[in-house]
């Protein structure tokens, strides 16, 4: 029986965010803990009357404190490139490679001496915890993608499949071809393209290659995704023993509903979260 696209789309969710989606505090606290000793040493600079000299003394005695400097500027890299009237320079912060004077100049010109000397912060542990929290919030986009992957995986498991036995995570085309001796050249552009599927479910008679995504907001990427998956489904349909299944959801699709509907009309196995809740996997993976 043909499904009603409008009714199907109306079940899409605003969000699938978990409590830890917004900030992964366990990761934040772990990152701070890794440099806790060094930050406590640098705490002595707060309110210093002679901060340049005090900093240089600390660096000479505790050179490992240099690794804390990037995070004070909300930078994850261990190298920071700067340019001024004298040209460009790269500072290395994994260990004290450059001169103490170089690092002192960096602290002064970057504004960190002023931050510490003028009591603009209470202590570096609290300050860096705040910086880490802000940086971690930038990871929400990646976590959003993983949330849908994890949700799909939970329903695969509820359907009775076991990881690395009859379902597999993140498999490339060549891995699928080698494992089950199947010709996937129709979807690899004769071996020129190396695509990775989020999941692969293997039953006695069929290989199901699976893509997952969730779009809470719209954008041009959604139209391209719908078109590319429509093409992929048509290519996979030419291969005996292989089926393409797409699990997607999110109200972002409202802005790209026409492209999604075109794919929905020609693709047999496209499902949303409500479909999974209603046990679609037990019906499809046979």
mmCIF file of C-alpha atoms in Angstrom, residues 101-280:
data_model
loop_
_atom_site.group_PDB
_atom_site.id
_atom_site.type_symbol
_atom_site.label_atom_id
_atom_site.label_comp_id
_atom_site.label_asym_id
_atom_site.label_seq_id
_atom_site.Cartn_x
_atom_site.Cartn_y
_atom_site.Cartn_z
ATOM 1 C CA UNK A 101 61.285 35.861 25.989
ATOM 2 C CA UNK A 102 59.271 34.750 22.931
ATOM 3 C CA UNK A 103 56.512 33.279 25.084
ATOM 4 C CA UNK A 104 56.541 36.367 27.286
ATOM 5 C CA UNK A 105 56.093 38.567 24.221
ATOM 6 C CA UNK A 106 53.205 36.367 23.087
ATOM 7 C CA UNK A 107 51.492 36.653 26.476
ATOM 8 C CA UNK A 108 51.883 40.415 26.443
ATOM 9 C CA UNK A 109 50.747 41.079 22.874
ATOM 10 C CA UNK A 110 47.861 38.593 23.016
ATOM 11 C CA UNK A 111 46.422 40.392 26.045
ATOM 12 C CA UNK A 112 46.859 37.488 28.460
ATOM 13 C CA UNK A 113 49.141 39.447 30.799
ATOM 14 C CA UNK A 114 46.504 42.141 31.066
ATOM 15 C CA UNK A 115 43.805 39.538 31.726
ATOM 16 C CA UNK A 116 45.781 38.027 34.595
ATOM 17 C CA UNK A 117 47.365 41.138 36.051
ATOM 18 C CA UNK A 118 44.247 43.238 36.315
ATOM 19 C CA UNK A 119 42.107 40.704 38.185
ATOM 20 C CA UNK A 120 39.723 40.232 35.280
ATOM 21 C CA UNK A 121 39.430 36.585 36.347
ATOM 22 C CA UNK A 122 39.341 34.911 39.764
ATOM 23 C CA UNK A 123 41.262 31.723 39.000
ATOM 24 C CA UNK A 124 42.338 29.853 35.893
ATOM 25 C CA UNK A 125 40.534 26.606 36.700
ATOM 26 C CA UNK A 126 37.162 28.343 36.590
ATOM 27 C CA UNK A 127 38.180 30.381 33.568
ATOM 28 C CA UNK A 128 39.327 27.361 31.543
ATOM 29 C CA UNK A 129 36.227 25.399 32.547
ATOM 30 C CA UNK A 130 34.194 28.187 30.989
ATOM 31 C CA UNK A 131 36.356 28.235 27.871
ATOM 32 C CA UNK A 132 36.074 24.453 27.495
ATOM 33 C CA UNK A 133 32.304 24.643 27.904
ATOM 34 C CA UNK A 134 32.098 27.204 25.112
ATOM 35 C CA UNK A 135 34.351 25.190 22.809
ATOM 36 C CA UNK A 136 32.439 21.986 23.491
ATOM 37 C CA UNK A 137 29.161 23.625 22.487
ATOM 38 C CA UNK A 138 30.645 23.959 18.995
ATOM 39 C CA UNK A 139 30.592 20.166 18.773
ATOM 40 C CA UNK A 140 26.781 19.994 18.793
ATOM 41 C CA UNK A 141 26.572 19.574 15.028
ATOM 42 C CA UNK A 142 28.726 16.439 15.133
ATOM 43 C CA UNK A 143 26.887 15.120 18.160
ATOM 44 C CA UNK A 144 23.587 15.679 16.352
ATOM 45 C CA UNK A 145 24.648 13.349 13.566
ATOM 46 C CA UNK A 146 25.790 10.738 16.036
ATOM 47 C CA UNK A 147 22.500 10.969 17.927
ATOM 48 C CA UNK A 148 20.590 9.690 14.899
ATOM 49 C CA UNK A 149 23.205 7.000 14.269
ATOM 50 C CA UNK A 150 22.944 5.856 17.878
ATOM 51 C CA UNK A 151 19.146 5.862 17.740
ATOM 52 C CA UNK A 152 19.101 3.754 14.579
ATOM 53 C CA UNK A 153 21.633 1.374 16.081
ATOM 54 C CA UNK A 154 19.477 0.911 19.182
ATOM 55 C CA UNK A 155 16.555 -0.204 16.996
ATOM 56 C CA UNK A 156 18.798 -2.516 14.973
ATOM 57 C CA UNK A 157 19.761 -4.168 18.236
ATOM 58 C CA UNK A 158 16.126 -4.326 19.409
ATOM 59 C CA UNK A 159 15.364 -6.161 16.174
ATOM 60 C CA UNK A 160 17.736 -8.900 17.355
ATOM 61 C CA UNK A 161 20.902 -8.100 15.416
ATOM 62 C CA UNK A 162 24.336 -8.345 17.016
ATOM 63 C CA UNK A 163 27.202 -5.965 16.265
ATOM 64 C CA UNK A 164 30.045 -7.447 14.205
ATOM 65 C CA UNK A 165 28.036 -10.633 13.770
ATOM 66 C CA UNK A 166 25.091 -9.727 11.574
ATOM 67 C CA UNK A 167 25.236 -5.940 11.648
ATOM 68 C CA UNK A 168 28.272 -3.747 11.152
ATOM 69 C CA UNK A 169 29.017 -0.077 11.711
ATOM 70 C CA UNK A 170 30.779 2.229 9.242
ATOM 71 C CA UNK A 171 31.653 -0.107 6.398
ATOM 72 C CA UNK A 172 33.243 1.001 3.146
ATOM 73 C CA UNK A 173 32.171 -0.353 -0.225
ATOM 74 C CA UNK A 174 35.371 -2.348 -0.657
ATOM 75 C CA UNK A 175 34.923 -3.952 2.776
ATOM 76 C CA UNK A 176 31.392 -5.044 1.907
ATOM 77 C CA UNK A 177 32.546 -6.401 -1.461
ATOM 78 C CA UNK A 178 35.404 -8.363 0.068
ATOM 79 C CA UNK A 179 33.406 -9.745 3.007
ATOM 80 C CA UNK A 180 30.445 -11.064 1.034
ATOM 81 C CA UNK A 181 31.919 -11.336 -2.476
ATOM 82 C CA UNK A 182 29.407 -8.967 -4.016
ATOM 83 C CA UNK A 183 30.008 -6.671 -6.977
ATOM 84 C CA UNK A 184 29.231 -3.096 -5.913
ATOM 85 C CA UNK A 185 30.791 -1.392 -8.921
ATOM 86 C CA UNK A 186 27.375 0.066 -9.805
ATOM 87 C CA UNK A 187 27.562 2.324 -6.749
ATOM 88 C CA UNK A 188 31.310 2.889 -6.690
ATOM 89 C CA UNK A 189 31.661 4.311 -10.210
ATOM 90 C CA UNK A 190 33.510 1.172 -11.280
ATOM 91 C CA UNK A 191 35.706 1.262 -8.189
ATOM 92 C CA UNK A 192 36.609 4.955 -8.457
ATOM 93 C CA UNK A 193 34.472 6.095 -5.508
ATOM 94 C CA UNK A 194 34.907 4.814 -1.955
ATOM 95 C CA UNK A 195 31.664 5.381 -0.057
ATOM 96 C CA UNK A 196 31.130 4.495 3.578
ATOM 97 C CA UNK A 197 27.734 3.389 4.874
ATOM 98 C CA UNK A 198 26.680 4.133 8.446
ATOM 99 C CA UNK A 199 25.503 0.551 8.988
ATOM 100 C CA UNK A 200 25.261 -2.725 7.136
ATOM 101 C CA UNK A 201 22.787 -5.421 8.187
ATOM 102 C CA UNK A 202 23.378 -8.946 6.858
ATOM 103 C CA UNK A 203 20.567 -11.486 6.794
ATOM 104 C CA UNK A 204 20.623 -14.941 5.257
ATOM 105 C CA UNK A 205 19.624 -13.747 1.795
ATOM 106 C CA UNK A 206 20.222 -10.004 1.735
ATOM 107 C CA UNK A 207 22.732 -7.233 2.466
ATOM 108 C CA UNK A 208 21.144 -3.986 3.684
ATOM 109 C CA UNK A 209 23.318 -0.879 3.324
ATOM 110 C CA UNK A 210 22.077 1.914 5.561
ATOM 111 C CA UNK A 211 22.415 5.691 5.782
ATOM 112 C CA UNK A 212 21.155 7.794 8.695
ATOM 113 C CA UNK A 213 20.728 11.512 9.308
ATOM 114 C CA UNK A 214 18.643 14.040 11.207
ATOM 115 C CA UNK A 215 18.099 17.635 10.150
ATOM 116 C CA UNK A 216 16.693 19.976 12.757
ATOM 117 C CA UNK A 217 17.095 22.977 10.447
ATOM 118 C CA UNK A 218 16.926 23.539 6.711
ATOM 119 C CA UNK A 219 19.566 24.373 4.134
ATOM 120 C CA UNK A 220 20.731 23.649 0.617
ATOM 121 C CA UNK A 221 22.472 20.470 1.763
ATOM 122 C CA UNK A 222 19.117 18.747 2.275
ATOM 123 C CA UNK A 223 18.151 19.068 -1.383
ATOM 124 C CA UNK A 224 21.470 17.561 -2.437
ATOM 125 C CA UNK A 225 21.110 14.759 0.122
ATOM 126 C CA UNK A 226 17.646 13.840 -1.179
ATOM 127 C CA UNK A 227 18.838 13.829 -4.785
ATOM 128 C CA UNK A 228 21.985 11.818 -4.089
ATOM 129 C CA UNK A 229 20.122 9.185 -2.058
ATOM 130 C CA UNK A 230 17.512 8.877 -4.801
ATOM 131 C CA UNK A 231 20.328 8.124 -7.258
ATOM 132 C CA UNK A 232 21.972 5.753 -4.809
ATOM 133 C CA UNK A 233 18.747 3.819 -4.286
ATOM 134 C CA UNK A 234 18.318 3.431 -8.039
ATOM 135 C CA UNK A 235 21.915 2.204 -8.425
ATOM 136 C CA UNK A 236 21.638 -0.284 -5.570
ATOM 137 C CA UNK A 237 18.379 -1.615 -7.042
ATOM 138 C CA UNK A 238 20.410 -3.006 -9.967
ATOM 139 C CA UNK A 239 22.477 -5.227 -7.622
ATOM 140 C CA UNK A 240 21.043 -8.593 -6.669
ATOM 141 C CA UNK A 241 21.046 -9.321 -2.960
ATOM 142 C CA UNK A 242 21.658 -5.709 -1.863
ATOM 143 C CA UNK A 243 19.098 -3.186 -0.590
ATOM 144 C CA UNK A 244 19.573 0.454 0.327
ATOM 145 C CA UNK A 245 17.724 1.703 3.429
ATOM 146 C CA UNK A 246 17.602 5.332 4.529
ATOM 147 C CA UNK A 247 16.545 6.449 8.017
ATOM 148 C CA UNK A 248 15.991 10.192 8.276
ATOM 149 C CA UNK A 249 13.976 12.661 10.305
ATOM 150 C CA UNK A 250 13.913 16.266 11.508
ATOM 151 C CA UNK A 251 11.766 19.291 10.767
ATOM 152 C CA UNK A 252 14.552 20.746 8.662
ATOM 153 C CA UNK A 253 13.086 18.683 5.840
ATOM 154 C CA UNK A 254 10.054 20.990 5.740
ATOM 155 C CA UNK A 255 12.068 23.475 3.680
ATOM 156 C CA UNK A 256 13.176 20.721 1.283
ATOM 157 C CA UNK A 257 9.989 18.697 1.249
ATOM 158 C CA UNK A 258 9.629 18.640 -2.545
ATOM 159 C CA UNK A 259 13.023 17.027 -3.095
ATOM 160 C CA UNK A 260 12.386 14.610 -0.258
ATOM 161 C CA UNK A 261 8.984 13.726 -1.708
ATOM 162 C CA UNK A 262 10.573 12.935 -5.089
ATOM 163 C CA UNK A 263 12.894 10.492 -3.340
ATOM 164 C CA UNK A 264 10.064 9.134 -1.179
ATOM 165 C CA UNK A 265 7.997 8.385 -4.298
ATOM 166 C CA UNK A 266 10.672 6.196 -5.910
ATOM 167 C CA UNK A 267 12.466 4.765 -2.873
ATOM 168 C CA UNK A 268 10.825 1.814 -1.159
ATOM 169 C CA UNK A 269 12.922 1.782 1.995
ATOM 170 C CA UNK A 270 12.960 5.294 3.431
ATOM 171 C CA UNK A 271 11.857 5.540 7.060
ATOM 172 C CA UNK A 272 11.595 7.977 9.958
ATOM 173 C CA UNK A 273 11.817 7.641 13.734
ATOM 174 C CA UNK A 274 8.135 6.812 14.111
ATOM 175 C CA UNK A 275 8.563 3.978 11.608
ATOM 176 C CA UNK A 276 11.308 2.546 13.806
ATOM 177 C CA UNK A 277 9.108 2.898 16.875
ATOM 178 C CA UNK A 278 6.429 0.919 15.057
ATOM 179 C CA UNK A 279 8.839 -1.944 14.400
ATOM 180 C CA UNK A 280 9.762 -1.368 10.769
#
